[in-house]
Coordinates of C-alpha atoms in Angstrom, one line a residue:
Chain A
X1 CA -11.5 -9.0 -137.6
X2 CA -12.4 -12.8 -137.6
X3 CA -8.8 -14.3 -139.0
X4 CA -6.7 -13.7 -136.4
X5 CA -4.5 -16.9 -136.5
X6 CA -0.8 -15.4 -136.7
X7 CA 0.7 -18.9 -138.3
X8 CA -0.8 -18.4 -141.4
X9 CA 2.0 -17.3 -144.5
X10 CA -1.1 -14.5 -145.4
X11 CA -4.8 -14.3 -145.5
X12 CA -5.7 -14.3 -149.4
X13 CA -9.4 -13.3 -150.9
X14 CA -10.1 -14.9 -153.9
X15 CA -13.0 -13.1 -156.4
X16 CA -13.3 -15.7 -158.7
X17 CA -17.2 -17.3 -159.8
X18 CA -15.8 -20.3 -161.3
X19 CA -16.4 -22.8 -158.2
X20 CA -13.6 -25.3 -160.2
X21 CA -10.9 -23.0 -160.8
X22 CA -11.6 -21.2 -157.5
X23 CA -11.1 -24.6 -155.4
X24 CA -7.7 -25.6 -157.3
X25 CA -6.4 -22.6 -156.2
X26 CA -7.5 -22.9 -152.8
X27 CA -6.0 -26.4 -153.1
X28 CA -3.0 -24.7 -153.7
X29 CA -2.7 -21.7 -151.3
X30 CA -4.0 -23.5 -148.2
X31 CA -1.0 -26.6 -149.0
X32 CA 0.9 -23.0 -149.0
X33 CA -0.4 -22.2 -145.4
X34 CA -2.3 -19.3 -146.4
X35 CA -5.6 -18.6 -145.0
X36 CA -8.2 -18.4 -148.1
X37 CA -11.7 -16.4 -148.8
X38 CA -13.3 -16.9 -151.5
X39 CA -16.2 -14.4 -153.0
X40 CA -18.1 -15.1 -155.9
X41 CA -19.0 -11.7 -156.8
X42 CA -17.7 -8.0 -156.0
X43 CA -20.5 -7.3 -152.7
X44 CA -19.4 -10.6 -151.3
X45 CA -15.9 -9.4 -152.0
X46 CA -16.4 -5.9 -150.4
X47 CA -18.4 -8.1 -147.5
X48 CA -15.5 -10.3 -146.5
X49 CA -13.1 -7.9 -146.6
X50 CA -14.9 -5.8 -144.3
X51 CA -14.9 -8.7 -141.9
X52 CA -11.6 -9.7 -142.4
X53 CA -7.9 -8.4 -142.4
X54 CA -6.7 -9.8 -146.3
X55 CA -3.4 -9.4 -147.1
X56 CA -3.8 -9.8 -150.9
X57 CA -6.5 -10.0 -153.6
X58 CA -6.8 -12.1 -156.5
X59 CA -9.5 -11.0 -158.7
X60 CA -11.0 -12.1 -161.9
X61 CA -12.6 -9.5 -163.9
X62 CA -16.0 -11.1 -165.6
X63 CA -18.0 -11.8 -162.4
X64 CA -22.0 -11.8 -161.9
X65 CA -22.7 -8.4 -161.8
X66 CA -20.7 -5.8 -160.7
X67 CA -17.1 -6.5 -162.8
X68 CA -13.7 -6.8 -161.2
X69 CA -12.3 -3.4 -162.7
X70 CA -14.9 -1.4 -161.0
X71 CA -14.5 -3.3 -157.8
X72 CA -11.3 -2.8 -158.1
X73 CA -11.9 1.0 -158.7
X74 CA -13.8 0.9 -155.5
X75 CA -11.2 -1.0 -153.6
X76 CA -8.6 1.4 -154.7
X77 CA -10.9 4.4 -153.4
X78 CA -11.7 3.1 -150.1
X79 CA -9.1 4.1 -147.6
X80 CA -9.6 1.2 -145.3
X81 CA -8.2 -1.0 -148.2
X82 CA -6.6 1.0 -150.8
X83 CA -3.6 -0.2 -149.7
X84 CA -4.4 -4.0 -150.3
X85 CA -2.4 -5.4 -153.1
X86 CA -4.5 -6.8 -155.7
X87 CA -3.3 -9.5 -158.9
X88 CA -5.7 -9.9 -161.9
X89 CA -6.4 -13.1 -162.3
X90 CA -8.7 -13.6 -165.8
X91 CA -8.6 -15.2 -169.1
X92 CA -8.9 -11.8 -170.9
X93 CA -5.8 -11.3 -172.1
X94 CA -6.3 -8.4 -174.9
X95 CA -3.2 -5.8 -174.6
X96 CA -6.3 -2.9 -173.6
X97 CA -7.8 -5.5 -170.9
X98 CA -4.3 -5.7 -169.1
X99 CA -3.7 -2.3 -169.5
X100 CA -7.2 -1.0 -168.1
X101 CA -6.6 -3.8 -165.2
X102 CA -2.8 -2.2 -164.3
X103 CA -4.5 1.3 -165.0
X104 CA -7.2 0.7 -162.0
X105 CA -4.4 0.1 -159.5
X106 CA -3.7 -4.0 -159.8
X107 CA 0.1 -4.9 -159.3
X108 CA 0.0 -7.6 -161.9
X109 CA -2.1 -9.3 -164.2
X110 CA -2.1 -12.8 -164.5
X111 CA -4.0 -14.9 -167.9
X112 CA -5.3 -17.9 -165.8
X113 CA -5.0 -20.3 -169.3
X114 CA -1.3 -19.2 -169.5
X115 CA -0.1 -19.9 -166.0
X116 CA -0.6 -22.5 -163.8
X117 CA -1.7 -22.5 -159.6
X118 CA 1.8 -23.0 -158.7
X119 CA 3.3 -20.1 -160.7
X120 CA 0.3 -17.9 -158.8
X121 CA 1.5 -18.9 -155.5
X122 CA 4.7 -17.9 -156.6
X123 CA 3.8 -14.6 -157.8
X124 CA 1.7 -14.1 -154.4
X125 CA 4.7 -15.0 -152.4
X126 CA 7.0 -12.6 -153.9
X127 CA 4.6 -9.7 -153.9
X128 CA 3.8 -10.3 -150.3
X129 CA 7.4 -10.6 -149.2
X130 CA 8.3 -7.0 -150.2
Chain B
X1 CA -16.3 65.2 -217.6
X2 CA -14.9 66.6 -214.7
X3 CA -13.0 69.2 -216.1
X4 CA -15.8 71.1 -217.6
X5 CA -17.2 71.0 -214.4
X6 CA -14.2 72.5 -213.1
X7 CA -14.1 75.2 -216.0
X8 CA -17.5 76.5 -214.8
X9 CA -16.6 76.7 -211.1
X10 CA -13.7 78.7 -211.6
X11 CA -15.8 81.1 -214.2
X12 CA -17.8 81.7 -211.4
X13 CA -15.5 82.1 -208.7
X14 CA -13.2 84.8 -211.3
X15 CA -17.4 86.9 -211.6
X16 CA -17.3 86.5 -207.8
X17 CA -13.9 87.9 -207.3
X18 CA -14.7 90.7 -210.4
X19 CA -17.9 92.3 -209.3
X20 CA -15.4 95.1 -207.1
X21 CA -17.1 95.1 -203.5
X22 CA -13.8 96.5 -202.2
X23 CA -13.6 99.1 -204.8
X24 CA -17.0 100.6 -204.6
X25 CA -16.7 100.8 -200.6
X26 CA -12.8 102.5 -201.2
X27 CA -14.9 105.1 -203.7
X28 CA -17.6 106.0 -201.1
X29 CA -15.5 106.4 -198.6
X30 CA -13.7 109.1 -200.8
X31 CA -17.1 110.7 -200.9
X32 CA -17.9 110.7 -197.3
X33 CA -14.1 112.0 -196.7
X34 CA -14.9 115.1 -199.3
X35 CA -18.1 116.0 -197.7
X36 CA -16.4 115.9 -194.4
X37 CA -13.3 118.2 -195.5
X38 CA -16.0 120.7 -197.1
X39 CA -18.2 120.3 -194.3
X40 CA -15.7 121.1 -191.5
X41 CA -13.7 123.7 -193.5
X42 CA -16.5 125.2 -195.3
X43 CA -17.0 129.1 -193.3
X44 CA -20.4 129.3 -194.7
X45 CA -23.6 127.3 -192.7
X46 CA -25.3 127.0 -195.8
X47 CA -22.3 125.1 -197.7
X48 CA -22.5 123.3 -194.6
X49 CA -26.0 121.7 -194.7
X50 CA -25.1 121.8 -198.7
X51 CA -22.2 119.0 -197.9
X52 CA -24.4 117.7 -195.5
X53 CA -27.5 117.0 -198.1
X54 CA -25.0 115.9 -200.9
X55 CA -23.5 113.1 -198.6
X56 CA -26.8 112.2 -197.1
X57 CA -27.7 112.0 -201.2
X58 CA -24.6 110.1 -201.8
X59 CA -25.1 107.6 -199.3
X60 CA -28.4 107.0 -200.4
X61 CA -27.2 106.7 -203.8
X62 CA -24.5 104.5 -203.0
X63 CA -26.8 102.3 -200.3
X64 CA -29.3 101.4 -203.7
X65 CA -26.8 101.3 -205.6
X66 CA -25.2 98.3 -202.9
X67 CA -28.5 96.8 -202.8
X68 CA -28.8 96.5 -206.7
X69 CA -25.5 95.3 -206.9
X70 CA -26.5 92.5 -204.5
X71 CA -29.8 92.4 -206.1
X72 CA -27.5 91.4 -209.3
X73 CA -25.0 89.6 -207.7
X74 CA -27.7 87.1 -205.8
X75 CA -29.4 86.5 -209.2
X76 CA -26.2 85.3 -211.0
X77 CA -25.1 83.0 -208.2
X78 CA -28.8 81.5 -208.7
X79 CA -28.3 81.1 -212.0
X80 CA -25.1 80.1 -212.1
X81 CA -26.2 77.7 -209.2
X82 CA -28.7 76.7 -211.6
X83 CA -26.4 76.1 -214.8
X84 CA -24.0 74.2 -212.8
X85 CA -27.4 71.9 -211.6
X86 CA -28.5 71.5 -215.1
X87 CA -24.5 70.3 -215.7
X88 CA -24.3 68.4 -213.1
X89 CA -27.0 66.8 -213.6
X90 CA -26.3 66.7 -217.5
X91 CA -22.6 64.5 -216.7
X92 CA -24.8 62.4 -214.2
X93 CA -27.2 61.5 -216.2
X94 CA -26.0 58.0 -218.2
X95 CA -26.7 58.5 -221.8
X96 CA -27.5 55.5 -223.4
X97 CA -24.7 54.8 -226.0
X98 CA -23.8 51.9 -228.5
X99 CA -21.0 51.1 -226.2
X100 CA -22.3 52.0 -222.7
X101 CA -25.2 49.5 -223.7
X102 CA -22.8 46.9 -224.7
X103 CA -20.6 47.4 -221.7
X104 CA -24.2 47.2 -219.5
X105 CA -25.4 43.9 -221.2
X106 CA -21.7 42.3 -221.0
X107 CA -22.0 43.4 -217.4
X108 CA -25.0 41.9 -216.4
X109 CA -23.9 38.4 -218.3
X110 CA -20.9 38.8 -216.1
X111 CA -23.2 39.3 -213.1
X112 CA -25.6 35.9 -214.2
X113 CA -22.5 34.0 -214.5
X114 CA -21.1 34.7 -211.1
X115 CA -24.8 34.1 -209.6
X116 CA -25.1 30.5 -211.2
X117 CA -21.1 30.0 -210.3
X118 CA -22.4 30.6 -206.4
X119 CA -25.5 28.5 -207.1
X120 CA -23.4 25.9 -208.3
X121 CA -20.7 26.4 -205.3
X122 CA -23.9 26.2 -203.0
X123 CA -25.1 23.3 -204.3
X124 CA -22.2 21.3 -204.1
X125 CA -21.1 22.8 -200.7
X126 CA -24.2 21.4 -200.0
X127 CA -23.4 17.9 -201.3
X128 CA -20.5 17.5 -199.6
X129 CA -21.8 18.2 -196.2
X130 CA -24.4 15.7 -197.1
X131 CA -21.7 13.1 -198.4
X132 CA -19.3 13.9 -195.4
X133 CA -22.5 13.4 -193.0
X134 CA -22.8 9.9 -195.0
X135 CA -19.6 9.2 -194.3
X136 CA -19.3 9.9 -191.0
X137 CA -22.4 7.9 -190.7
X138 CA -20.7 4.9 -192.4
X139 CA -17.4 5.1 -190.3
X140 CA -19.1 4.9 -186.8
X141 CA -21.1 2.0 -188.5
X142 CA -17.8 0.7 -189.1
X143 CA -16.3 1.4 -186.0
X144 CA -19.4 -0.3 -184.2
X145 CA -19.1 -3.4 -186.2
X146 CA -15.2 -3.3 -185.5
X147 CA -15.8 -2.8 -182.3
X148 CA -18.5 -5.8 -181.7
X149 CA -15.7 -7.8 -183.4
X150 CA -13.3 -7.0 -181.5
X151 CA -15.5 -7.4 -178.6
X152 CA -16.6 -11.2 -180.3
X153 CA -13.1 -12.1 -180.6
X154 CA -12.4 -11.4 -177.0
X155 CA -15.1 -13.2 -175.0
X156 CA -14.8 -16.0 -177.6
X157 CA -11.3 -16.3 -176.8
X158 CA -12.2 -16.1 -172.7
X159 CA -14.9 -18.3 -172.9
X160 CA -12.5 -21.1 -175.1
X161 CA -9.5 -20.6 -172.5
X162 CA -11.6 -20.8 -169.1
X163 CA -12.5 -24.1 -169.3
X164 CA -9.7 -25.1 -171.2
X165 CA -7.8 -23.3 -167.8
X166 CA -9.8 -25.8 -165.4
X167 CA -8.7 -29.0 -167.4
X168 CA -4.8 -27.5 -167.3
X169 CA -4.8 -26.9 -163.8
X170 CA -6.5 -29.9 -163.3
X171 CA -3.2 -32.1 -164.8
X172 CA -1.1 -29.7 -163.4
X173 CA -3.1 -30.0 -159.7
X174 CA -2.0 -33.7 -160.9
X175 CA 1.2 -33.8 -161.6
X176 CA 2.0 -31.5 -159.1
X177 CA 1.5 -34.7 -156.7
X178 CA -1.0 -32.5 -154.6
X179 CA -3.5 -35.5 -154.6
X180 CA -0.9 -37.9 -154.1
X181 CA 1.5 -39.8 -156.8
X182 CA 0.8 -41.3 -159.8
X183 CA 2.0 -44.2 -161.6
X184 CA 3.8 -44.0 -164.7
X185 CA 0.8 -44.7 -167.4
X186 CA -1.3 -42.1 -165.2
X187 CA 1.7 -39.7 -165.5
X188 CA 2.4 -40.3 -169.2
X189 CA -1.5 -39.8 -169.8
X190 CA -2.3 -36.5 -167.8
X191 CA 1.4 -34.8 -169.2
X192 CA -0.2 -35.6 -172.5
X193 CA -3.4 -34.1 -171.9
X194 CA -1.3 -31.2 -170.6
X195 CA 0.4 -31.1 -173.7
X196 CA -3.2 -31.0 -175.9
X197 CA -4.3 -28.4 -173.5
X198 CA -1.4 -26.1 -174.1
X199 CA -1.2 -26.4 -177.4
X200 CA -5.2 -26.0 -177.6
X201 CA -4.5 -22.4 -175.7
X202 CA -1.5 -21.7 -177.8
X203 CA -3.6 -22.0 -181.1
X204 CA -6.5 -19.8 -179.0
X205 CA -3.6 -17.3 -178.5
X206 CA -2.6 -16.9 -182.0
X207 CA -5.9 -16.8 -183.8
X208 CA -6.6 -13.8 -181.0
X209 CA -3.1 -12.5 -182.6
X210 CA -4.0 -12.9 -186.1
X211 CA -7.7 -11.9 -185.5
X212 CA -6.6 -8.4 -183.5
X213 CA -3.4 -7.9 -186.6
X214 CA -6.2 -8.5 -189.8
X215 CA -8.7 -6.0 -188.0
X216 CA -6.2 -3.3 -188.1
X217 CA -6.5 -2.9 -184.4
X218 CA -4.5 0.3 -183.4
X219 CA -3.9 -1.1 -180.3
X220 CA 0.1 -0.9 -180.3
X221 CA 1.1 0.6 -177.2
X222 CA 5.0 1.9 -178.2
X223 CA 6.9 3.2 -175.0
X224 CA 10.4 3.7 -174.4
X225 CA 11.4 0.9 -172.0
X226 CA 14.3 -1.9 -171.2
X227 CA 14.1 -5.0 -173.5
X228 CA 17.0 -7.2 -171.7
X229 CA 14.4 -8.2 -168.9
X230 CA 12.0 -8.7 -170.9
X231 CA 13.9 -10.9 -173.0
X232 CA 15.1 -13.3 -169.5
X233 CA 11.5 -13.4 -168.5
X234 CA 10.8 -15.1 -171.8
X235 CA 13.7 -17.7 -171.4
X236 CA 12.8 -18.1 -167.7
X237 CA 9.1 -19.4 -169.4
X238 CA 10.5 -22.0 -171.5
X239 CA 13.5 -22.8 -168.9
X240 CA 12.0 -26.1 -167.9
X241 CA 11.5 -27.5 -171.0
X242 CA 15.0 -26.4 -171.8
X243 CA 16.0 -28.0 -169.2
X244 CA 13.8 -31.3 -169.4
X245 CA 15.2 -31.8 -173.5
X246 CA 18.5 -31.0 -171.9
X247 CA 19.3 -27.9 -174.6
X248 CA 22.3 -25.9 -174.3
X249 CA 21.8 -22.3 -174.1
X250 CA 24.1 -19.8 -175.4
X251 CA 23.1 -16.5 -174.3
X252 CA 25.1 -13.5 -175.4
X253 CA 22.8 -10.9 -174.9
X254 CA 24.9 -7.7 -173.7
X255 CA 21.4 -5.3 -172.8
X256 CA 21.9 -3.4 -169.6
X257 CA 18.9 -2.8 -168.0
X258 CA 19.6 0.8 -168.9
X259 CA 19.8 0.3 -172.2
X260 CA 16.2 1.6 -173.7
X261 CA 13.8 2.2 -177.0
X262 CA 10.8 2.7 -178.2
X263 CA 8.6 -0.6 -178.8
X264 CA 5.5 -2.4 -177.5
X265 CA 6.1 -4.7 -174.9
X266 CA 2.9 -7.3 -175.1
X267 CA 3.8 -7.5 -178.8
X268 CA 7.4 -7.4 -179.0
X269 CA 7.1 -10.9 -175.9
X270 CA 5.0 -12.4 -178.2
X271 CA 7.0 -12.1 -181.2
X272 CA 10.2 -13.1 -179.1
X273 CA 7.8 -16.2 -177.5
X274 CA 7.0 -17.4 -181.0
X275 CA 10.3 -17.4 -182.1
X276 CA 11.9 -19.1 -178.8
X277 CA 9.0 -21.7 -178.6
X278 CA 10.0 -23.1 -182.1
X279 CA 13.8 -23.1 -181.0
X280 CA 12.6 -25.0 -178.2
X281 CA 10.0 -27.1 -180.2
X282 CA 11.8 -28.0 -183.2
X283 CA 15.5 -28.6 -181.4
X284 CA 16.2 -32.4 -180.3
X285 CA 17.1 -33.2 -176.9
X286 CA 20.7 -32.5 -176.2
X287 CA 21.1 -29.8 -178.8
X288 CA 22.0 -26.3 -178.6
X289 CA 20.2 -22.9 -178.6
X290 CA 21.8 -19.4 -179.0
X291 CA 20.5 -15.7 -178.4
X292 CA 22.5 -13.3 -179.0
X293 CA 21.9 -9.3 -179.5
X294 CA 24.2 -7.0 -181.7
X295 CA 23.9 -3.0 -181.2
X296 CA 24.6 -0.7 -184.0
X297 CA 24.1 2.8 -184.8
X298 CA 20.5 2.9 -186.0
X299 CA 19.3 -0.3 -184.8
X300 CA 19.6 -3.7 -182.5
X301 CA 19.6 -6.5 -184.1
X302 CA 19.1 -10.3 -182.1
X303 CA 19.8 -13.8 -183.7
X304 CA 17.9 -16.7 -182.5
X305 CA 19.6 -19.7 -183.5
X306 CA 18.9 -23.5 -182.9
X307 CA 20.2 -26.6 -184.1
X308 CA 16.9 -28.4 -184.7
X309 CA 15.1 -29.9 -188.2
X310 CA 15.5 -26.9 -189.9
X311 CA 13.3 -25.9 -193.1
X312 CA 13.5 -27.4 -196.5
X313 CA 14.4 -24.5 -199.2
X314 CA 11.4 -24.9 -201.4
X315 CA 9.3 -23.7 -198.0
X316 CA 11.2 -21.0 -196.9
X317 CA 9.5 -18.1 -198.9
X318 CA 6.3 -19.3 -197.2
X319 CA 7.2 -19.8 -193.9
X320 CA 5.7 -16.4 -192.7
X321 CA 2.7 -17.0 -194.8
X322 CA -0.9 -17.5 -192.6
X323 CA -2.0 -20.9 -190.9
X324 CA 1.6 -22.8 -193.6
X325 CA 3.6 -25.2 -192.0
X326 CA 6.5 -27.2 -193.3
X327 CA 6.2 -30.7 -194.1
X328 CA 9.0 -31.5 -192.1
X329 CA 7.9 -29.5 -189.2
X330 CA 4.3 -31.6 -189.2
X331 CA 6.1 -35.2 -189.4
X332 CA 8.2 -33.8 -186.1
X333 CA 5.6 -32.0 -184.3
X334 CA 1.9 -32.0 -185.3
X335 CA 0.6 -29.5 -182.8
X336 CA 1.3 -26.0 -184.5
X337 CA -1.2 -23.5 -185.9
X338 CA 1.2 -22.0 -188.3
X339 CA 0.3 -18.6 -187.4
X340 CA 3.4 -17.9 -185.0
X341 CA 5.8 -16.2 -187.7
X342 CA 2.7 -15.1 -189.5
X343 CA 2.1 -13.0 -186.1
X344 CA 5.9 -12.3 -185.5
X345 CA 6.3 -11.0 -189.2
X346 CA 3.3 -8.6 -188.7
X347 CA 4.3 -7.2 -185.2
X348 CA 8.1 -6.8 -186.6
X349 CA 7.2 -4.9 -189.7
X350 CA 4.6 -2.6 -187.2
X351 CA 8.0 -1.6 -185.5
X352 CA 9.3 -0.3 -188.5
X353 CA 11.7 -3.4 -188.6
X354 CA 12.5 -7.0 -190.8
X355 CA 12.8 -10.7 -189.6
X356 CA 14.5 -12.6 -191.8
X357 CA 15.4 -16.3 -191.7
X358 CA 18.7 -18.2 -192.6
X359 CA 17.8 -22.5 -192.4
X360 CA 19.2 -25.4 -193.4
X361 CA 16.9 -28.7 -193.1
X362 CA 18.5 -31.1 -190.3
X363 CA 21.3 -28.4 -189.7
X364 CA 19.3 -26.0 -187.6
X365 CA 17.6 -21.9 -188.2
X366 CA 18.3 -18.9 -187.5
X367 CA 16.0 -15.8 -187.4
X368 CA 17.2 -12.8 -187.3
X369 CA 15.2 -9.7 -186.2
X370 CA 16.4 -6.2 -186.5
X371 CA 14.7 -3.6 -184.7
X372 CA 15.4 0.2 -185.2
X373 CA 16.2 2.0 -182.0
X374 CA 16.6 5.9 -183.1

């Protein structure tokens, strides 16, 4: 494991291909002290956390490729990091998108256009704290 | 029929039982028993072979006589065999008759009827499979287009709010201070971009609404949970602008978190949402909000009261109507797509329940939504 610095509030991995949105939540998170990875796509996702020890996943669900809900399918098989909590992040916000996201194992599901970064860091803070 | 039939077998049986078998045997056994007496008590030996000869005679006369007798007796069972044949065969045989014939042809009409009856029942067995294949066909056609729709509707909708997400977290990034502060005219500018932005994914939100509520979308999701949280979590989303216009909240909202029934959650928060964001809208600073919840047998009922601009009479009937705003409402607030109670009224009445509205203009609202809970 690379991220091995113990002052950090929490290492976070951030799936998310939008490099704008991506970096103003980095912004955020690192003002936060948390140590942020960022993954454009699920096989850089499943690369980094190979490499690293992440404490919590934000994932968007239309990314290049492979989608977030069967990343996150695969997430939730693999034993290494099944027990990883994961937070929807994505601007699909149909009642059957949230309910497939919470079905696949997320804890929450967030609609990026109704929320704001600070209200994410928030919600990471509380989930990590329990 | 039948019983002449019957007639003739029994005049056979009674010839049967007549011809005396038992008799003639009972007669030369008499014979045989003389012959034996005389024979056995005769003293002279030529009496003797004199019994002797006449029995030997007498059994032969009685053995032809047996075989003629059967001779006879064989004969009339063939011809009565025969007779009874010729009337069987004379009851079995259908004689044509003026009435017979009749009966026949009316039969065989019957019997063409009931062929072109099936022929017809075929037929339009057949044309029903065909039609129900047709519409089968046309329903997954349906379905496909409703689901490419539905589909449509919800990229469009991502694809309006994520760039519409960059430029709110941009102002938010902002006013947040997290690139240092701003001075007043900066502020005032990037709050009222915020503003535009919000009220840009607001109107994204309810055409989604109204687009998924016209499609007929099945999609309600009714399960037996708390509504008191949900209910906070709402007024915890609209707390700081509560807070900022400086609004009193009156909150009387007795709902233990135990206290459960049967509704859709997503819905039901965006029907409570709609209705809280007017209060919230439409209320001047320093005015007064109240929520409060009733229980009764049957149902729940909750009022949501403000003290805002109200709504003039003559647009109260059409305040639940698609995309209608009040006039008043416009000259307060021009953001608004007017589909709010439109949405609200249609995820109410999929509950099963009513939303009605008391107002008076400059004096405040109240909407009052009942829910049944049995």
């Amino acid at each position: 494991m690379e991220n091995k610095d113990q002052n950090k509030a929490g290492y976070i991995l951030i799936v998310e291909d939008d490099a704008f949105i991506s970096g103003l939540l980095q912004r955020k998170f690192s003002q936060e002290n948390y140590g942020i990875f960022n993954a454009t796509n699920a096989e850089a996702a499943l690369e980094t956390l190979k490499k690293n020890k992440i404490d919590l996943i934000l994932l968007d669900i239309i990314l290049p490729g492979t989608d977030g809900i069967v990343l996150l399918g695969n997430i939730k098989k693999d034993p290494g990091y099944k027990d990883i909590p994961v937070i929807i992040t994505s601007n699909l916000g149909q009642p059957e998108e949230v309910e497939r996201g919470l079905q696949a194992g997320a804890i929450d599901y967030i609609v990026k256009a109704n929320t704001a970064p600070a209200e994410i860091v928030e919600k990471v803070k509380s989930v990590l704290k329990k | 029929m039948n019983e002449e039939i019957k007639t003739e077998e029994n005049n056979l049986s009674s010839n049967v039982a007549g011809f005396g078998w038992f008799n003639f045997f009972i007669l030369f056994l008499g014979f045989i028993s003389i012959n034996l007496v005389w024979f056995l008590f005769s003293p002279n030996f030529g009496q003797k072979y004199l019994a002797l000869s006449a029995a030997a005679i007498l059994s032969l006369l009685a053995g032809f006589f047996l075989i003629l007798q059967n001779w006879r007796f064989a004969k009339r069972i063939q011809e009565r065999q025969s007779e009874m044949e010729k009337s069987w065969e004379k009851h079995t045989t259908v004689i044509p008759s003026n009435k017979s014939s009749q009966r026949e042809r009316d039969l065989e009409e019957i019997n063409k009827k009931l062929q072109k009856t099936n022929q017809d029942f075929m037929e339009t067995t057949k044309k029903l499979f065909e039609r129900e294949r047709e519409l089968t066909q046309a329903n997954k056609s349906l379905q496909e287009v409703d689901n490419v729709k539905s589909e449509f509707v919800s990229v469009a909708a991502h694809q309006l709010r994520t760039p519409l997400t960059g430029i709110k977290w941009s102002y938010t990034t902002l006013l947040e201070k997290d690139t240092g502060s701003l001075n007043g005219v900066q502020k005032e500018i990037v709050e009222k971009g915020l503003e535009t932005i919000d009220y840009a994914i607001s109107v994204i939100n309810d055409l989604l609404n109204t687009a998924r509520l016209e499609e007929g979308k099945t999609g309600f999701n009714f399960t037996v949970q708390a509504i008191g949280p949900i209910i906070d979590e709402i007024i915890n989303q609209h707390n700081p602008t509560i807070k900022e216009k400086k609004i009193k909240m009156d909150i009387d909202m007795p709902l233990s978190s135990s206290f459960s029934f049967k509704f859709d959650k997503e819905r039901l928060s965006i029907v409570f949402d709609n209705i809280l964001a007017n209060a919230v809208k439409y209320t001047p600073p320093g005015g007064k909000i109240s929520l409060k919840s009733f229980r009764r047998e049957k149902d729940i009922q909750f009022k949501i009261s403000d003290t805002g601009i109200g709504i003039p009479k003559k647009d109260m009937d059409k305040i639940f109507s698609k995309f209608y705003r009040s006039k008043n409402a416009i000259g307060f607030e021009t953001s608004g797509s007017g589909l709010g109670l439109y949405v609200a009224k249609n995820i109410i009445e999929k509950h099963g329940g009513t939303i009605t509205l008391e107002s008076e203009e400059n004096r405040g609202t109240t909407f009052t939504i009942t829910l049944p809970i049995s």
